[in-house]
């Protein structure tokens, strides 16, 4: 018998109920029994609660209305055996959350959908992790707080090298942000880091393709969070429109006639802040007129689009935003703006944002230097001026946050470099910077930092497609002597509606022409799924 097994038996064996002298009652009414002395030894808050001058000292029942019973179970078990039991949080079908929405769905297609949903974190599970994290912070269980932060960070984002390598758990980001905001953490490092995810990958965060039963995306947001998410100019305007329309539709179905007009006004204000002029013509054609985006406003966006482009149109790339110019140590350089290849390295700018570090001067935006893997920013560390580096060590492969001073004195040549923080999670198949709390202190101090990486286009193209209506060309005039009217007439509205419908058909035909490669890739994925199923059998 070990100490761990004895403590576990004392907690879970009903025959040992006489060893328990307090019951914690969760917000859902669930009850968790424990021993006051054990809890007090692990948590300073429990020690003050049960052995200080508080009313809980003489009570055998304590209500903890901020946390459901499942969270209390995780915390109590951690206090007993010093382990985080995630099986209490994750549902039995954590890897098998599937819904069949079509009665005649092909078996191969269903297997493909099931394969895509493996290991996906549901909203309920993600919220429970946030609640455990908050409870650990409240009870001053700092090791549990760090462990649960690592689990949450690893579950949501496993790497930062590109969307194709992201895990599908981005679908739970909105639910996590909403829970953090509800618990007063809207200015914390974790919240701000997740906001970066929404800005760089808005579609998988706001509009997940999975069933809303498990991941609601934008539907998990309150109006206050909705405004916070969509007010950033970095969020793709087309995704913002789709998210607003989806949220508004769901809200109208579940709202009553007594809802405050102020809420509707606030929602309209958010919609008015979306720059429709940033959209391409095919994207505008996909937006159905509604109370938030009227036909007149969509028409004006078409007019603005046709006025602003010259005779050599280029398509607008998706998810484009301007980024600060990357710089080297003491010298600035700008991307080559003459290149027209949007996949060219010199058209992108990579930045890393560090937040929450105990050494305050470490926090800030770091810029990738040239073709290296080193991120830099200038600053001061104490009385020393120099450069902060986010770089990967050659031998160990660990990422480090380093300060290099500019001193050239011979006596200080061994003391001009300070390694402040080092990553704790190293994996050869995950070359990206470890996100969230996967860092330890060296010359720095607690708390350890949160790190997020953004990849943005440096000089985006503008959409400039010209389209024809009916049988002949009907391109909008760009002459200042013949401007298009700002306020459309009824005939112009009808024409724009026909324009929108025709563009939608053209866009659909274009998508159909591209289905050949998609069908081939789908067949390959299905064959792989069948092969895995045969091996399992």
mmCIF file of N, CA and C in Angstrom, residues 256-317:
data_model
loop_
_atom_site.group_PDB
_atom_site.id
_atom_site.type_symbol
_atom_site.label_atom_id
_atom_site.label_comp_id
_atom_site.label_asym_id
_atom_site.label_seq_id
_atom_site.Cartn_x
_atom_site.Cartn_y
_atom_site.Cartn_z
ATOM 1 N N UNK A 256 -37.679 37.281 -26.305
ATOM 2 C CA UNK A 256 -39.074 37.645 -26.083
ATOM 3 C C UNK A 256 -39.308 39.071 -26.551
ATOM 4 N N UNK A 257 -40.577 39.472 -26.608
ATOM 5 C CA UNK A 257 -40.915 40.811 -27.068
ATOM 6 C C UNK A 257 -40.498 41.882 -26.070
ATOM 7 N N UNK A 258 -40.195 41.468 -24.845
ATOM 8 C CA UNK A 258 -39.841 42.436 -23.805
ATOM 9 C C UNK A 258 -38.355 42.769 -23.775
ATOM 10 N N UNK A 259 -37.593 42.223 -24.735
ATOM 11 C CA UNK A 259 -36.157 42.512 -24.749
ATOM 12 C C UNK A 259 -35.909 44.007 -24.918
ATOM 13 N N UNK A 260 -34.886 44.474 -24.277
ATOM 14 C CA UNK A 260 -34.577 45.897 -24.273
ATOM 15 C C UNK A 260 -34.164 46.355 -25.665
ATOM 16 N N UNK A 261 -34.721 47.504 -26.096
ATOM 17 C CA UNK A 261 -34.349 48.070 -27.386
ATOM 18 C C UNK A 261 -32.884 48.479 -27.411
ATOM 19 N N UNK A 262 -32.334 48.760 -26.238
ATOM 20 C CA UNK A 262 -30.928 49.154 -26.174
ATOM 21 C C UNK A 262 -30.019 48.039 -26.661
ATOM 22 N N UNK A 263 -30.409 46.789 -26.404
ATOM 23 C CA UNK A 263 -29.622 45.654 -26.865
ATOM 24 C C UNK A 263 -29.633 45.566 -28.386
ATOM 25 N N UNK A 264 -30.800 45.796 -28.991
ATOM 26 C CA UNK A 264 -30.895 45.774 -30.447
ATOM 27 C C UNK A 264 -30.091 46.914 -31.061
ATOM 28 N N UNK A 265 -30.117 48.054 -30.411
ATOM 29 C CA UNK A 265 -29.341 49.196 -30.895
ATOM 30 C C UNK A 265 -27.849 48.902 -30.833
ATOM 31 N N UNK A 266 -27.420 48.245 -29.765
ATOM 32 C CA UNK A 266 -26.005 47.903 -29.625
ATOM 33 C C UNK A 266 -25.578 46.911 -30.701
ATOM 34 N N UNK A 267 -26.452 45.949 -31.000
ATOM 35 C CA UNK A 267 -26.141 44.975 -32.041
ATOM 36 C C UNK A 267 -26.022 45.656 -33.404
ATOM 37 N N UNK A 268 -26.907 46.603 -33.671
ATOM 38 C CA UNK A 268 -26.843 47.329 -34.938
ATOM 39 C C UNK A 268 -25.567 48.168 -35.020
ATOM 40 N N UNK A 269 -25.134 48.705 -33.885
ATOM 41 C CA UNK A 269 -23.889 49.477 -33.858
ATOM 42 C C UNK A 269 -22.694 48.598 -34.213
ATOM 43 N N UNK A 270 -22.693 47.362 -33.709
ATOM 44 C CA UNK A 270 -21.616 46.428 -34.050
ATOM 45 C C UNK A 270 -21.628 46.146 -35.546
ATOM 46 N N UNK A 271 -22.827 45.928 -36.091
ATOM 47 C CA UNK A 271 -22.944 45.645 -37.525
ATOM 48 C C UNK A 271 -22.484 46.830 -38.363
ATOM 49 N N UNK A 272 -22.793 48.039 -37.914
ATOM 50 C CA UNK A 272 -22.388 49.231 -38.664
ATOM 51 C C UNK A 272 -20.875 49.398 -38.685
ATOM 52 N N UNK A 273 -20.194 48.809 -37.711
ATOM 53 C CA UNK A 273 -18.742 48.915 -37.667
ATOM 54 C C UNK A 273 -18.025 47.972 -38.617
ATOM 55 N N UNK A 274 -18.743 47.018 -39.213
ATOM 56 C CA UNK A 274 -18.130 46.089 -40.166
ATOM 57 C C UNK A 274 -17.922 46.805 -41.498
ATOM 58 N N UNK A 275 -16.720 46.785 -42.007
ATOM 59 C CA UNK A 275 -16.386 47.478 -43.251
ATOM 60 C C UNK A 275 -16.721 46.589 -44.446
ATOM 61 N N UNK A 276 -17.932 46.737 -44.970
ATOM 62 C CA UNK A 276 -18.342 45.938 -46.121
ATOM 63 C C UNK A 276 -17.499 46.249 -47.349
ATOM 64 N N UNK A 277 -16.910 47.444 -47.395
ATOM 65 C CA UNK A 277 -16.099 47.825 -48.545
ATOM 66 C C UNK A 277 -14.834 46.973 -48.664
ATOM 67 N N UNK A 278 -14.478 46.244 -47.604
ATOM 68 C CA UNK A 278 -13.304 45.377 -47.651
ATOM 69 C C UNK A 278 -13.593 44.050 -48.346
ATOM 70 N N UNK A 279 -14.866 43.755 -48.590
ATOM 71 C CA UNK A 279 -15.242 42.473 -49.173
ATOM 72 C C UNK A 279 -15.094 42.500 -50.686
ATOM 73 N N UNK A 280 -14.915 41.330 -51.262
ATOM 74 C CA UNK A 280 -14.918 41.200 -52.713
ATOM 75 C C UNK A 280 -16.358 41.089 -53.200
ATOM 76 N N UNK A 281 -16.547 41.236 -54.504
ATOM 77 C CA UNK A 281 -17.892 41.157 -55.065
ATOM 78 C C UNK A 281 -18.549 39.792 -54.826
ATOM 79 N N UNK A 282 -17.840 38.671 -55.012
ATOM 80 C CA UNK A 282 -18.483 37.383 -54.705
ATOM 81 C C UNK A 282 -18.902 37.258 -53.243
ATOM 82 N N UNK A 283 -18.107 37.809 -52.335
ATOM 83 C CA UNK A 283 -18.482 37.758 -50.922
ATOM 84 C C UNK A 283 -19.723 38.596 -50.658
ATOM 85 N N UNK A 284 -19.791 39.779 -51.258
ATOM 86 C CA UNK A 284 -20.992 40.607 -51.109
ATOM 87 C C UNK A 284 -22.215 39.891 -51.658
ATOM 88 N N UNK A 285 -22.025 39.137 -52.723
ATOM 89 C CA UNK A 285 -23.152 38.433 -53.333
ATOM 90 C C UNK A 285 -23.696 37.333 -52.434
ATOM 91 N N UNK A 286 -22.885 36.841 -51.518
ATOM 92 C CA UNK A 286 -23.325 35.766 -50.625
ATOM 93 C C UNK A 286 -24.068 36.274 -49.402
ATOM 94 N N UNK A 287 -24.100 37.580 -49.186
ATOM 95 C CA UNK A 287 -24.726 38.133 -47.985
ATOM 96 C C UNK A 287 -26.192 38.428 -48.262
ATOM 97 N N UNK A 288 -27.110 37.716 -47.627
ATOM 98 C CA UNK A 288 -28.527 38.037 -47.818
ATOM 99 C C UNK A 288 -28.895 39.300 -47.048
ATOM 100 N N UNK A 289 -29.670 40.199 -47.650
ATOM 101 C CA UNK A 289 -30.095 41.404 -46.922
ATOM 102 C C UNK A 289 -30.886 41.037 -45.674
ATOM 103 N N UNK A 290 -30.668 41.774 -44.606
ATOM 104 C CA UNK A 290 -31.369 41.530 -43.350
ATOM 105 C C UNK A 290 -31.438 42.844 -42.588
ATOM 106 N N UNK A 291 -31.955 42.781 -41.361
ATOM 107 C CA UNK A 291 -32.099 44.000 -40.573
ATOM 108 C C UNK A 291 -30.751 44.622 -40.228
ATOM 109 N N UNK A 292 -29.713 43.795 -40.104
ATOM 110 C CA UNK A 292 -28.389 44.311 -39.767
ATOM 111 C C UNK A 292 -27.656 44.851 -40.986
ATOM 112 N N UNK A 293 -27.848 44.212 -42.126
ATOM 113 C CA UNK A 293 -27.180 44.611 -43.363
ATOM 114 C C UNK A 293 -28.248 44.776 -44.445
ATOM 115 N N UNK A 294 -28.697 45.995 -44.609
ATOM 116 C CA UNK A 294 -29.803 46.282 -45.523
ATOM 117 C C UNK A 294 -29.347 46.185 -46.970
ATOM 118 N N UNK A 295 -30.348 46.086 -47.875
ATOM 119 C CA UNK A 295 -30.053 46.049 -49.295
ATOM 120 C C UNK A 295 -29.365 47.326 -49.740
ATOM 121 N N UNK A 296 -29.795 48.466 -49.188
ATOM 122 C CA UNK A 296 -29.196 49.746 -49.557
ATOM 123 C C UNK A 296 -27.712 49.788 -49.186
ATOM 124 N N UNK A 297 -27.384 49.248 -48.004
ATOM 125 C CA UNK A 297 -25.989 49.267 -47.577
ATOM 126 C C UNK A 297 -25.135 48.327 -48.424
ATOM 127 N N UNK A 298 -25.679 47.167 -48.773
ATOM 128 C CA UNK A 298 -24.949 46.247 -49.634
ATOM 129 C C UNK A 298 -24.728 46.862 -51.010
ATOM 130 N N UNK A 299 -25.736 47.579 -51.495
ATOM 131 C CA UNK A 299 -25.609 48.238 -52.793
ATOM 132 C C UNK A 299 -24.490 49.279 -52.758
ATOM 133 N N UNK A 300 -24.456 50.072 -51.716
ATOM 134 C CA UNK A 300 -23.409 51.088 -51.604
ATOM 135 C C UNK A 300 -22.024 50.447 -51.563
ATOM 136 N N UNK A 301 -21.942 49.262 -50.949
ATOM 137 C CA UNK A 301 -20.655 48.561 -50.931
ATOM 138 C C UNK A 301 -20.251 48.137 -52.338
ATOM 139 N N UNK A 302 -21.235 47.671 -53.150
ATOM 140 C CA UNK A 302 -20.959 47.359 -54.548
ATOM 141 C C UNK A 302 -20.459 48.599 -55.290
ATOM 142 N N UNK A 303 -21.128 49.727 -55.059
ATOM 143 C CA UNK A 303 -20.749 50.974 -55.722
ATOM 144 C C UNK A 303 -19.331 51.369 -55.338
ATOM 145 N N UNK A 304 -19.025 51.298 -54.052
ATOM 146 C CA UNK A 304 -17.691 51.652 -53.579
ATOM 147 C C UNK A 304 -16.638 50.729 -54.164
ATOM 148 N N UNK A 305 -16.976 49.452 -54.290
ATOM 149 C CA UNK A 305 -16.044 48.478 -54.855
ATOM 150 C C UNK A 305 -15.728 48.803 -56.305
ATOM 151 N N UNK A 306 -16.747 49.141 -57.084
ATOM 152 C CA UNK A 306 -16.543 49.412 -58.503
ATOM 153 C C UNK A 306 -15.820 50.727 -58.730
ATOM 154 N N UNK A 307 -15.966 51.696 -57.828
ATOM 155 C CA UNK A 307 -15.316 52.995 -57.981
ATOM 156 C C UNK A 307 -13.829 52.946 -57.654
ATOM 157 N N UNK A 308 -13.450 52.062 -56.757
ATOM 158 C CA UNK A 308 -12.115 52.158 -56.160
ATOM 159 C C UNK A 308 -11.048 51.367 -56.880
ATOM 160 N N UNK A 309 -11.391 50.686 -57.993
ATOM 161 C CA UNK A 309 -10.417 49.811 -58.627
ATOM 162 C C UNK A 309 -10.113 50.239 -60.050
ATOM 163 N N UNK A 310 -8.876 50.043 -60.418
ATOM 164 C CA UNK A 310 -8.418 50.419 -61.734
ATOM 165 C C UNK A 310 -8.660 49.342 -62.760
ATOM 166 N N UNK A 311 -8.008 49.454 -63.926
ATOM 167 C CA UNK A 311 -8.277 48.527 -65.023
ATOM 168 C C UNK A 311 -7.611 47.171 -64.878
ATOM 169 N N UNK A 312 -6.732 46.985 -63.884
ATOM 170 C CA UNK A 312 -6.032 45.711 -63.731
ATOM 171 C C UNK A 312 -6.421 45.078 -62.411
ATOM 172 N N UNK A 313 -7.557 44.390 -62.391
ATOM 173 C CA UNK A 313 -8.051 43.855 -61.123
ATOM 174 C C UNK A 313 -7.251 42.661 -60.649
ATOM 175 N N UNK A 314 -7.153 42.533 -59.340
ATOM 176 C CA UNK A 314 -6.548 41.368 -58.701
ATOM 177 C C UNK A 314 -7.470 40.922 -57.583
ATOM 178 N N UNK A 315 -7.594 39.598 -57.359
ATOM 179 C CA UNK A 315 -8.498 39.119 -56.306
ATOM 180 C C UNK A 315 -7.960 39.435 -54.927
ATOM 181 N N UNK A 316 -8.878 39.621 -53.994
ATOM 182 C CA UNK A 316 -8.495 39.903 -52.610
ATOM 183 C C UNK A 316 -8.248 38.604 -51.874
ATOM 184 N N UNK A 317 -7.076 38.421 -51.253
ATOM 185 C CA UNK A 317 -6.824 37.193 -50.500
ATOM 186 C C UNK A 317 -7.656 37.173 -49.233
#
